[in-house]
mmCIF file of C-alpha atoms in Angstrom:
data_model
loop_
_atom_site.group_PDB
_atom_site.id
_atom_site.type_symbol
_atom_site.label_atom_id
_atom_site.label_comp_id
_atom_site.label_asym_id
_atom_site.label_seq_id
_atom_site.Cartn_x
_atom_site.Cartn_y
_atom_site.Cartn_z
ATOM 1 C CA MET A 27 0.000 0.000 0.000
ATOM 2 C CA THR A 28 2.933 2.279 0.692
ATOM 3 C CA ASP A 29 3.974 1.953 -2.979
ATOM 4 C CA LYS A 30 0.509 3.003 -4.125
ATOM 5 C CA ILE A 31 0.575 6.046 -1.856
ATOM 6 C CA ASN A 32 4.038 7.113 -3.044
ATOM 7 C CA ASP A 33 3.104 6.605 -6.709
ATOM 8 C CA LEU A 34 0.004 8.759 -6.331
ATOM 9 C CA LEU A 35 2.024 11.397 -4.466
ATOM 10 C CA ARG A 36 4.540 11.599 -7.331
ATOM 11 C CA ARG A 37 1.752 12.025 -9.895
ATOM 12 C CA VAL A 38 0.202 14.830 -7.847
ATOM 13 C CA GLU A 39 3.499 16.680 -7.585
ATOM 14 C CA ALA A 40 4.304 16.258 -11.295
ATOM 15 C CA PHE A 41 0.890 17.255 -12.617
ATOM 16 C CA LYS A 42 0.888 20.473 -14.749
ATOM 17 C CA PRO A 43 -2.515 21.294 -16.289
ATOM 18 C CA GLN A 44 -2.963 23.611 -19.270
ATOM 19 C CA ALA A 45 -6.541 24.609 -18.502
ATOM 20 C CA ALA A 46 -8.977 24.832 -15.589
ATOM 21 C CA ALA A 47 -11.113 22.006 -16.981
ATOM 22 C CA GLU A 48 -8.103 19.688 -17.014
ATOM 23 C CA LEU A 49 -7.352 20.579 -13.376
ATOM 24 C CA GLU A 50 -10.926 19.923 -12.269
ATOM 25 C CA GLU A 51 -10.904 16.548 -13.995
ATOM 26 C CA PHE A 52 -7.695 15.642 -12.145
ATOM 27 C CA ARG A 53 -9.165 16.781 -8.797
ATOM 28 C CA ILE A 54 -12.214 14.550 -9.183
ATOM 29 C CA LYS A 55 -10.024 11.633 -10.208
ATOM 30 C CA ILE A 56 -7.845 11.986 -7.104
ATOM 31 C CA LEU A 57 -10.042 13.524 -4.348
ATOM 32 C CA GLY A 58 -13.578 12.767 -5.529
ATOM 33 C CA LYS A 59 -15.969 10.376 -3.770
ATOM 34 C CA LYS A 60 -14.975 7.654 -6.232
ATOM 35 C CA GLY A 61 -11.417 8.880 -6.587
ATOM 36 C CA GLU A 62 -8.122 7.097 -6.004
ATOM 37 C CA LEU A 63 -7.656 8.541 -2.501
ATOM 38 C CA THR A 64 -11.085 7.244 -1.461
ATOM 39 C CA ALA A 65 -10.127 3.795 -2.797
ATOM 40 C CA LEU A 66 -6.957 3.863 -0.670
ATOM 41 C CA MET A 67 -9.021 4.800 2.407
ATOM 42 C CA GLU A 68 -11.215 1.774 1.848
ATOM 43 C CA GLU A 69 -8.152 -0.416 1.486
ATOM 44 C CA PHE A 70 -6.732 1.106 4.712
ATOM 45 C CA LYS A 71 -9.606 -0.461 6.708
ATOM 46 C CA THR A 72 -8.276 -3.937 5.915
ATOM 47 C CA VAL A 73 -4.604 -3.476 6.917
ATOM 48 C CA ALA A 74 -3.140 -5.010 10.079
ATOM 49 C CA PRO A 75 -3.538 -2.937 13.281
ATOM 50 C CA GLU A 76 0.230 -2.531 13.749
ATOM 51 C CA LEU A 77 0.468 -0.790 10.320
ATOM 52 C CA LYS A 78 -2.469 1.565 10.695
ATOM 53 C CA ARG A 79 -0.507 4.353 12.467
ATOM 54 C CA GLU A 80 2.208 4.641 9.805
ATOM 55 C CA LEU A 81 -0.121 4.202 6.818
ATOM 56 C CA GLY A 82 -2.650 6.622 8.313
ATOM 57 C CA GLN A 83 0.029 9.323 8.515
ATOM 58 C CA GLN A 84 1.012 8.660 4.899
ATOM 59 C CA LEU A 85 -2.600 8.928 3.740
ATOM 60 C CA ASN A 86 -3.109 12.191 5.639
ATOM 61 C CA ARG A 87 0.080 13.624 4.113
ATOM 62 C CA LEU A 88 -1.093 12.540 0.637
ATOM 63 C CA LYS A 89 -4.493 14.184 1.078
ATOM 64 C CA THR A 90 -2.966 17.419 2.385
ATOM 65 C CA THR A 91 -0.376 17.559 -0.392
ATOM 66 C CA ALA A 92 -2.955 16.862 -3.102
ATOM 67 C CA THR A 93 -5.350 19.499 -1.774
ATOM 68 C CA GLU A 94 -2.655 22.170 -1.483
ATOM 69 C CA ARG A 95 -1.221 21.315 -4.906
ATOM 70 C CA ILE A 96 -4.619 21.555 -6.637
ATOM 71 C CA ASN A 97 -5.420 24.861 -4.897
ATOM 72 C CA ALA A 98 -2.056 26.304 -5.931
ATOM 73 C CA LEU A 99 -2.531 25.202 -9.547
ATOM 74 C CA ARG A 100 -6.018 26.707 -9.597
ATOM 75 C CA GLU A 101 -4.596 30.040 -8.445
ATOM 76 C CA GLU A 102 -1.830 29.940 -11.078
ATOM 77 C CA LEU A 103 -4.318 29.274 -13.881
ATOM 78 C CA GLY A 104 -6.525 32.106 -12.669
ATOM 79 C CA ASN A 105 -3.597 34.537 -12.598
ATOM 80 C CA ALA A 106 -2.501 33.480 -16.088
ATOM 81 C CA ALA A 107 -6.016 34.045 -17.451
ATOM 82 C CA ALA A 108 -6.118 37.478 -15.829
ATOM 83 C CA ASP A 109 -2.766 38.366 -17.410
ATOM 84 C CA ARG A 110 -4.001 37.336 -20.849
ATOM 85 C CA ALA A 111 -7.140 39.384 -20.420
ATOM 86 C CA ALA A 112 -5.078 42.395 -19.380
ATOM 87 C CA ARG A 113 -2.798 42.057 -22.384
ATOM 88 C CA VAL A 114 -5.641 42.217 -24.936
ATOM 89 C CA GLU A 115 -7.850 44.634 -23.054
ATOM 90 C CA ASP A 116 -6.650 47.790 -24.866
ATOM 91 C CA MET A 117 -7.837 47.251 -28.420
ATOM 92 C CA THR A 118 -6.867 50.816 -29.456
ATOM 93 C CA ARG A 119 -3.119 50.224 -29.224
ATOM 94 C CA PRO A 120 -1.306 50.073 -32.592
ATOM 95 C CA GLY A 121 -0.515 46.561 -33.791
ATOM 96 C CA SER A 122 2.951 45.196 -34.360
ATOM 97 C CA ALA A 123 4.255 45.599 -37.900
ATOM 98 C CA GLU A 124 4.676 42.387 -39.880
ATOM 99 C CA PRO A 125 7.375 42.151 -42.557
ATOM 100 C CA LEU A 126 5.869 42.168 -46.045
ATOM 101 C CA GLY A 127 6.813 39.660 -48.684
ATOM 102 C CA SER A 128 7.650 40.355 -52.304
ATOM 103 C CA ARG A 129 5.493 40.201 -55.381
ATOM 104 C CA HIS A 130 6.724 37.616 -57.837
ATOM 105 C CA PRO A 131 8.596 39.129 -60.818
ATOM 106 C CA ILE A 132 6.102 37.465 -63.175
ATOM 107 C CA SER A 133 3.265 39.275 -61.370
ATOM 108 C CA LEU A 134 5.166 42.558 -61.485
ATOM 109 C CA VAL A 135 5.773 42.333 -65.219
ATOM 110 C CA ARG A 136 2.219 41.156 -65.929
ATOM 111 C CA ARG A 137 0.822 44.157 -64.073
ATOM 112 C CA GLU A 138 3.173 46.541 -65.889
ATOM 113 C CA ILE A 139 2.212 45.184 -69.321
ATOM 114 C CA VAL A 140 -1.495 45.438 -68.464
ATOM 115 C CA GLU A 141 -1.031 49.055 -67.352
ATOM 116 C CA VAL A 142 0.860 49.984 -70.545
ATOM 117 C CA PHE A 143 -1.841 48.616 -72.841
ATOM 118 C CA ALA A 144 -4.607 50.021 -70.629
ATOM 119 C CA ARG A 145 -3.282 53.470 -71.553
ATOM 120 C CA LEU A 146 -3.922 52.510 -75.193
ATOM 121 C CA GLY A 147 -7.523 51.564 -74.422
ATOM 122 C CA TYR A 148 -7.126 47.799 -74.010
ATOM 123 C CA THR A 149 -9.181 45.885 -71.458
ATOM 124 C CA VAL A 150 -8.281 42.560 -69.843
ATOM 125 C CA ALA A 151 -10.080 39.401 -71.015
ATOM 126 C CA GLU A 152 -9.746 35.988 -69.375
ATOM 127 C CA GLY A 153 -10.720 32.421 -70.230
ATOM 128 C CA PRO A 154 -10.427 28.782 -69.079
ATOM 129 C CA GLU A 155 -7.127 26.903 -69.022
ATOM 130 C CA ILE A 156 -8.830 23.653 -70.115
ATOM 131 C CA GLU A 157 -10.105 24.197 -73.645
ATOM 132 C CA ASP A 158 -11.504 22.421 -76.684
ATOM 133 C CA ASP A 159 -9.995 22.037 -80.153
ATOM 134 C CA TRP A 160 -12.167 24.757 -81.686
ATOM 135 C CA HIS A 161 -11.009 27.593 -79.449
ATOM 136 C CA VAL A 162 -7.319 26.584 -79.436
ATOM 137 C CA PHE A 163 -6.827 25.462 -83.050
ATOM 138 C CA SER A 164 -9.740 25.306 -85.505
ATOM 139 C CA ALA A 165 -11.050 28.846 -85.018
ATOM 140 C CA LEU A 166 -7.492 30.139 -85.437
ATOM 141 C CA ASN A 167 -6.896 28.656 -88.905
ATOM 142 C CA PHE A 168 -4.688 25.740 -87.764
ATOM 143 C CA PRO A 169 -4.845 23.030 -90.447
ATOM 144 C CA PRO A 170 -5.687 19.465 -89.278
ATOM 145 C CA GLU A 171 -2.129 18.272 -89.951
ATOM 146 C CA HIS A 172 -0.462 21.059 -87.964
ATOM 147 C CA PRO A 173 2.139 19.631 -85.489
ATOM 148 C CA ALA A 174 0.614 21.576 -82.598
ATOM 149 C CA ARG A 175 -2.263 19.094 -82.733
ATOM 150 C CA ASP A 176 0.088 16.180 -81.980
ATOM 151 C CA MET A 177 0.205 14.544 -78.571
ATOM 152 C CA GLN A 178 3.973 15.137 -78.563
ATOM 153 C CA ASP A 179 3.523 18.929 -78.560
ATOM 154 C CA THR A 180 0.301 19.485 -76.635
ATOM 155 C CA PHE A 181 -1.186 18.156 -73.394
ATOM 156 C CA PHE A 182 -4.431 16.491 -74.508
ATOM 157 C CA ILE A 183 -6.850 15.424 -71.775
ATOM 158 C CA GLU A 184 -9.417 13.681 -73.980
ATOM 159 C CA LYS A 185 -9.754 12.731 -77.653
ATOM 160 C CA ASP A 186 -12.925 12.777 -79.770
ATOM 161 C CA PRO A 187 -13.839 15.408 -78.812
ATOM 162 C CA ASP A 188 -10.404 16.887 -78.220
ATOM 163 C CA ILE A 189 -10.010 18.490 -74.801
ATOM 164 C CA LEU A 190 -6.617 19.945 -73.934
ATOM 165 C CA LEU A 191 -4.647 22.370 -71.800
ATOM 166 C CA ARG A 192 -4.468 25.568 -73.825
ATOM 167 C CA THR A 193 -1.176 26.124 -75.639
ATOM 168 C CA HIS A 194 -1.677 29.890 -75.936
ATOM 169 C CA THR A 195 -4.088 32.529 -74.699
ATOM 170 C CA SER A 196 -5.326 33.049 -78.280
ATOM 171 C CA SER A 197 -8.282 30.919 -77.177
ATOM 172 C CA ILE A 198 -9.408 33.916 -75.096
ATOM 173 C CA GLN A 199 -9.343 36.045 -78.255
ATOM 174 C CA VAL A 200 -11.663 33.535 -79.948
ATOM 175 C CA ARG A 201 -14.089 33.613 -77.023
ATOM 176 C CA THR A 202 -14.010 37.421 -77.078
ATOM 177 C CA MET A 203 -14.845 37.521 -80.816
ATOM 178 C CA GLU A 204 -17.706 35.077 -80.225
ATOM 179 C CA ARG A 205 -19.444 37.256 -77.652
ATOM 180 C CA GLN A 206 -18.422 40.775 -78.732
ATOM 181 C CA LYS A 207 -18.791 42.622 -81.996
ATOM 182 C CA PRO A 208 -16.069 45.030 -83.210
ATOM 183 C CA PRO A 209 -14.527 47.293 -82.189
ATOM 184 C CA ILE A 210 -12.521 44.863 -80.025
ATOM 185 C CA ARG A 211 -9.411 45.864 -78.106
ATOM 186 C CA VAL A 212 -8.332 43.335 -75.466
ATOM 187 C CA ILE A 213 -5.249 41.821 -73.916
ATOM 188 C CA CYS A 214 -5.383 38.235 -72.700
ATOM 189 C CA PRO A 215 -2.987 37.256 -69.894
ATOM 190 C CA GLY A 216 -2.831 33.723 -68.531
ATOM 191 C CA ARG A 217 -0.972 30.493 -67.939
ATOM 192 C CA VAL A 218 -0.349 28.149 -70.889
ATOM 193 C CA PHE A 219 0.994 24.628 -71.302
ATOM 194 C CA ARG A 220 3.225 22.974 -73.909
ATOM 195 C CA ASN A 221 4.989 19.639 -73.927
ATOM 196 C CA GLU A 222 8.527 21.028 -73.963
ATOM 197 C CA ALA A 223 11.749 20.048 -72.227
ATOM 198 C CA ILE A 224 12.538 22.226 -69.206
ATOM 199 C CA SER A 225 15.738 24.249 -69.513
ATOM 200 C CA SER A 226 17.145 27.643 -68.584
ATOM 201 C CA ARG A 227 15.148 29.230 -71.429
ATOM 202 C CA ALA A 228 12.042 26.995 -71.759
ATOM 203 C CA HIS A 229 9.384 25.402 -69.553
ATOM 204 C CA CYS A 230 6.286 23.269 -70.054
ATOM 205 C CA ILE A 231 4.242 25.792 -68.031
ATOM 206 C CA PHE A 232 4.613 29.520 -68.609
ATOM 207 C CA HIS A 233 2.622 32.753 -68.867
ATOM 208 C CA GLN A 234 1.550 34.729 -71.902
ATOM 209 C CA ILE A 235 -0.072 38.022 -72.722
ATOM 210 C CA GLU A 236 -1.721 38.257 -76.124
ATOM 211 C CA GLY A 237 -3.432 41.270 -77.636
ATOM 212 C CA LEU A 238 -6.189 41.697 -80.198
ATOM 213 C CA TYR A 239 -7.423 44.861 -81.914
ATOM 214 C CA ILE A 240 -10.219 44.690 -84.524
ATOM 215 C CA ASP A 241 -11.962 47.688 -86.059
ATOM 216 C CA GLU A 242 -12.521 49.375 -89.389
ATOM 217 C CA GLY A 243 -9.339 50.552 -91.102
ATOM 218 C CA VAL A 244 -6.789 48.928 -88.745
ATOM 219 C CA SER A 245 -3.389 48.711 -90.480
ATOM 220 C CA PHE A 246 0.069 47.236 -89.986
ATOM 221 C CA ALA A 247 1.274 50.765 -89.189
ATOM 222 C CA ASP A 248 -1.070 50.804 -86.171
ATOM 223 C CA LEU A 249 0.434 47.510 -85.022
ATOM 224 C CA LYS A 250 4.017 48.739 -85.338
ATOM 225 C CA GLN A 251 3.341 51.995 -83.510
ATOM 226 C CA SER A 252 1.529 50.194 -80.665
ATOM 227 C CA LEU A 253 4.403 47.769 -80.144
ATOM 228 C CA LEU A 254 7.005 50.553 -80.311
ATOM 229 C CA TYR A 255 5.100 52.410 -77.593
ATOM 230 C CA PHE A 256 4.982 49.234 -75.489
ATOM 231 C CA ALA A 257 8.740 48.597 -75.869
ATOM 232 C CA LYS A 258 9.687 52.145 -74.873
ATOM 233 C CA GLU A 259 7.392 52.072 -71.839
ATOM 234 C CA VAL A 260 8.721 48.737 -70.569
ATOM 235 C CA PHE A 261 12.404 48.811 -71.546
ATOM 236 C CA GLY A 262 13.093 52.564 -71.639
ATOM 237 C CA GLY A 263 12.712 55.492 -73.992
ATOM 238 C CA GLN A 264 15.906 54.658 -75.893
ATOM 239 C CA THR A 265 14.558 51.251 -76.989
ATOM 240 C CA ALA A 266 14.203 50.509 -80.695
ATOM 241 C CA ILE A 267 12.289 47.657 -82.326
ATOM 242 C CA ARG A 268 12.611 45.728 -85.563
ATOM 243 C CA MET A 269 10.108 43.419 -87.227
ATOM 244 C CA ARG A 270 11.206 40.339 -89.190
ATOM 245 C CA PRO A 271 8.865 38.445 -91.551
ATOM 246 C CA SER A 272 7.567 35.202 -90.049
ATOM 247 C CA TYR A 273 4.648 32.768 -90.274
ATOM 248 C CA PHE A 274 1.696 32.084 -87.967
ATOM 249 C CA PRO A 275 -1.501 30.281 -89.028
ATOM 250 C CA PHE A 276 -3.749 32.984 -87.583
ATOM 251 C CA THR A 277 -2.062 36.149 -88.938
ATOM 252 C CA GLU A 278 -1.044 37.311 -92.431
ATOM 253 C CA PRO A 279 1.325 39.058 -92.845
ATOM 254 C CA SER A 280 3.185 37.981 -89.694
ATOM 255 C CA ALA A 281 6.363 39.142 -87.996
ATOM 256 C CA GLU A 282 8.732 38.454 -85.132
ATOM 257 C CA VAL A 283 9.486 41.517 -83.015
ATOM 258 C CA ASP A 284 12.933 42.250 -81.588
ATOM 259 C CA VAL A 285 13.962 45.014 -79.186
ATOM 260 C CA SER A 286 17.379 46.568 -78.934
ATOM 261 C CA CYS A 287 19.326 44.825 -76.173
ATOM 262 C CA ASN A 288 18.889 46.838 -72.982
ATOM 263 C CA LEU A 289 21.986 45.245 -71.444
ATOM 264 C CA CYS A 290 24.530 46.407 -74.020
ATOM 265 C CA GLY A 291 22.606 49.266 -75.621
ATOM 266 C CA GLY A 292 22.524 47.459 -78.968
ATOM 267 C CA LYS A 293 26.299 47.112 -79.207
ATOM 268 C CA GLY A 294 26.314 43.310 -78.874
ATOM 269 C CA CYS A 295 26.907 41.067 -75.856
ATOM 270 C CA ASN A 296 26.691 37.401 -74.845
ATOM 271 C CA VAL A 297 23.005 37.758 -73.940
ATOM 272 C CA CYS A 298 21.988 39.018 -77.384
ATOM 273 C CA LYS A 299 24.662 36.797 -78.994
ATOM 274 C CA GLY A 300 26.465 39.802 -80.403
ATOM 275 C CA THR A 301 23.523 40.955 -82.533
ATOM 276 C CA GLY A 302 22.333 43.840 -80.375
ATOM 277 C CA TRP A 303 18.723 42.554 -80.622
ATOM 278 C CA LEU A 304 16.501 40.363 -78.461
ATOM 279 C CA GLU A 305 13.328 38.637 -79.666
ATOM 280 C CA ILE A 306 10.282 39.366 -77.474
ATOM 281 C CA MET A 307 7.087 38.462 -79.352
ATOM 282 C CA GLY A 308 5.251 37.458 -82.508
ATOM 283 C CA CYS A 309 2.558 39.522 -84.219
ATOM 284 C CA GLY A 310 0.667 40.122 -87.440
ATOM 285 C CA MET A 311 -2.565 41.166 -89.100
ATOM 286 C CA VAL A 312 -5.470 38.865 -88.239
ATOM 287 C CA ASP A 313 -6.010 36.388 -91.076
ATOM 288 C CA PRO A 314 -9.383 36.933 -92.847
ATOM 289 C CA ASN A 315 -10.130 33.224 -92.339
ATOM 290 C CA VAL A 316 -9.995 33.773 -88.563
ATOM 291 C CA LEU A 317 -12.389 36.708 -88.795
ATOM 292 C CA THR A 318 -14.799 34.672 -90.931
ATOM 293 C CA ALA A 319 -14.641 31.644 -88.595
ATOM 294 C CA ASN A 320 -15.646 33.907 -85.713
ATOM 295 C CA GLY A 321 -18.514 35.640 -87.462
ATOM 296 C CA ILE A 322 -16.740 38.926 -88.328
ATOM 297 C CA ASP A 323 -16.910 40.342 -91.862
ATOM 298 C CA PRO A 324 -13.322 40.605 -93.201
ATOM 299 C CA GLN A 325 -14.512 42.980 -95.934
ATOM 300 C CA LYS A 326 -15.520 45.524 -93.306
ATOM 301 C CA TYR A 327 -13.107 44.891 -90.468
ATOM 302 C CA SER A 328 -9.389 44.288 -90.086
ATOM 303 C CA GLY A 329 -7.202 43.861 -87.066
ATOM 304 C CA PHE A 330 -3.904 42.819 -85.588
ATOM 305 C CA ALA A 331 -2.812 40.400 -82.887
ATOM 306 C CA PHE A 332 0.375 39.917 -80.900
ATOM 307 C CA GLY A 333 1.625 37.602 -78.189
ATOM 308 C CA MET A 334 4.558 37.490 -75.788
ATOM 309 C CA GLY A 335 5.839 35.316 -72.949
ATOM 310 C CA ILE A 336 5.837 37.148 -69.626
ATOM 311 C CA GLU A 337 8.808 35.126 -68.383
ATOM 312 C CA ARG A 338 10.755 36.229 -71.457
ATOM 313 C CA ILE A 339 9.972 39.907 -70.861
ATOM 314 C CA ALA A 340 10.893 39.553 -67.174
ATOM 315 C CA MET A 341 14.195 37.894 -68.058
ATOM 316 C CA LEU A 342 15.126 40.783 -70.331
ATOM 317 C CA LYS A 343 13.867 43.468 -67.983
ATOM 318 C CA TYR A 344 15.579 42.158 -64.837
ATOM 319 C CA GLY A 345 18.580 40.412 -66.376
ATOM 320 C CA VAL A 346 17.546 36.944 -65.158
ATOM 321 C CA LYS A 347 19.354 34.262 -67.161
ATOM 322 C CA ASP A 348 17.629 31.083 -65.946
ATOM 323 C CA LEU A 349 13.880 30.704 -66.438
ATOM 324 C CA ARG A 350 13.716 27.968 -63.785
ATOM 325 C CA LEU A 351 14.364 30.509 -61.027
ATOM 326 C CA TYR A 352 10.815 31.809 -61.508
ATOM 327 C CA PHE A 353 9.433 28.450 -60.403
ATOM 328 C CA GLU A 354 11.444 28.179 -57.163
ATOM 329 C CA ASN A 355 10.296 29.590 -53.831
ATOM 330 C CA ASP A 356 13.674 31.215 -53.211
ATOM 331 C CA VAL A 357 13.233 34.212 -50.904
ATOM 332 C CA ARG A 358 16.699 35.561 -51.697
ATOM 333 C CA PHE A 359 15.860 35.589 -55.400
ATOM 334 C CA LEU A 360 12.451 37.219 -54.950
ATOM 335 C CA ARG A 361 13.765 39.963 -52.658
ATOM 336 C CA GLN A 362 15.750 41.387 -55.574
ATOM 337 C CA PHE A 363 12.510 42.806 -56.873
ATOM 338 C CA ASP A 364 11.377 44.607 -53.683
ATOM 339 C CA SER A 365 12.312 47.940 -55.241
ATOM 340 C CA ALA A 366 9.786 47.325 -58.007
ATOM 341 C CA LEU A 367 6.815 47.268 -55.605
#
């Protein structure tokens, strides 16, 4: 019986409750009418007479210690609760400042591009990332044998009907033409997906901004002037552009757009491979077949479209040489752009 008393005494002395309810539960378990101390008292009635004096003293000491310990713990919990109440009582005191994080460079560049084209009257249009063949390919004059329709180049989810992850945000342009009659002037930012090997300059997931302007009398000169304005606003007033003939199924004529290298001032460096120019986007006049497929009369309206990768623009703007850095949660990397907030 002495072992039971000593074991219970150790548990009482070691007990450290976190809340008043936990303390009350412990008190009932030890000192309640059906508690462990009561059970020891009942057992005490059966011990030999010569042991009653010593065991009785031990039981009395256990009861006193348990009572004093529980009362002391109750007082400590009450004081702690009062302290917490006092600490939050003044709700008018200014809060503690929390350190702010950084916007991602992709978000910074996306916002800047949107603001530049907003000054030219463009509004933002958005669309789903999971699309069908019509909005990604057919409505944009892609022939059935075009390689972009192959499983090796595009992430198809279903076949017959074809459901896929969009390969460009041109699908948003199609949806805009379906629900809106000219004049149309929109930019379409969003995430796109292509089955490409990941490297320092390419990724299977990236971000685009495409633009579309359709109205009466829109010319290639309007396209060139709009893109020159964009380049000067983003890369600096000294920036020049050049346009090289190219091919896209949805525009005719089409061009690739280069900007003068902002790192070497057009003199030639390892980034621009000694040419003094850096490619930033593709563009062109909207093909009449695209206008017809989307219910717009090509005899009355004309327009231009352009598209650029946001990662590419951010790499040129901030001098980042590895695209993969944008996809890492590296605080040291992101803090470089704090000054751009």
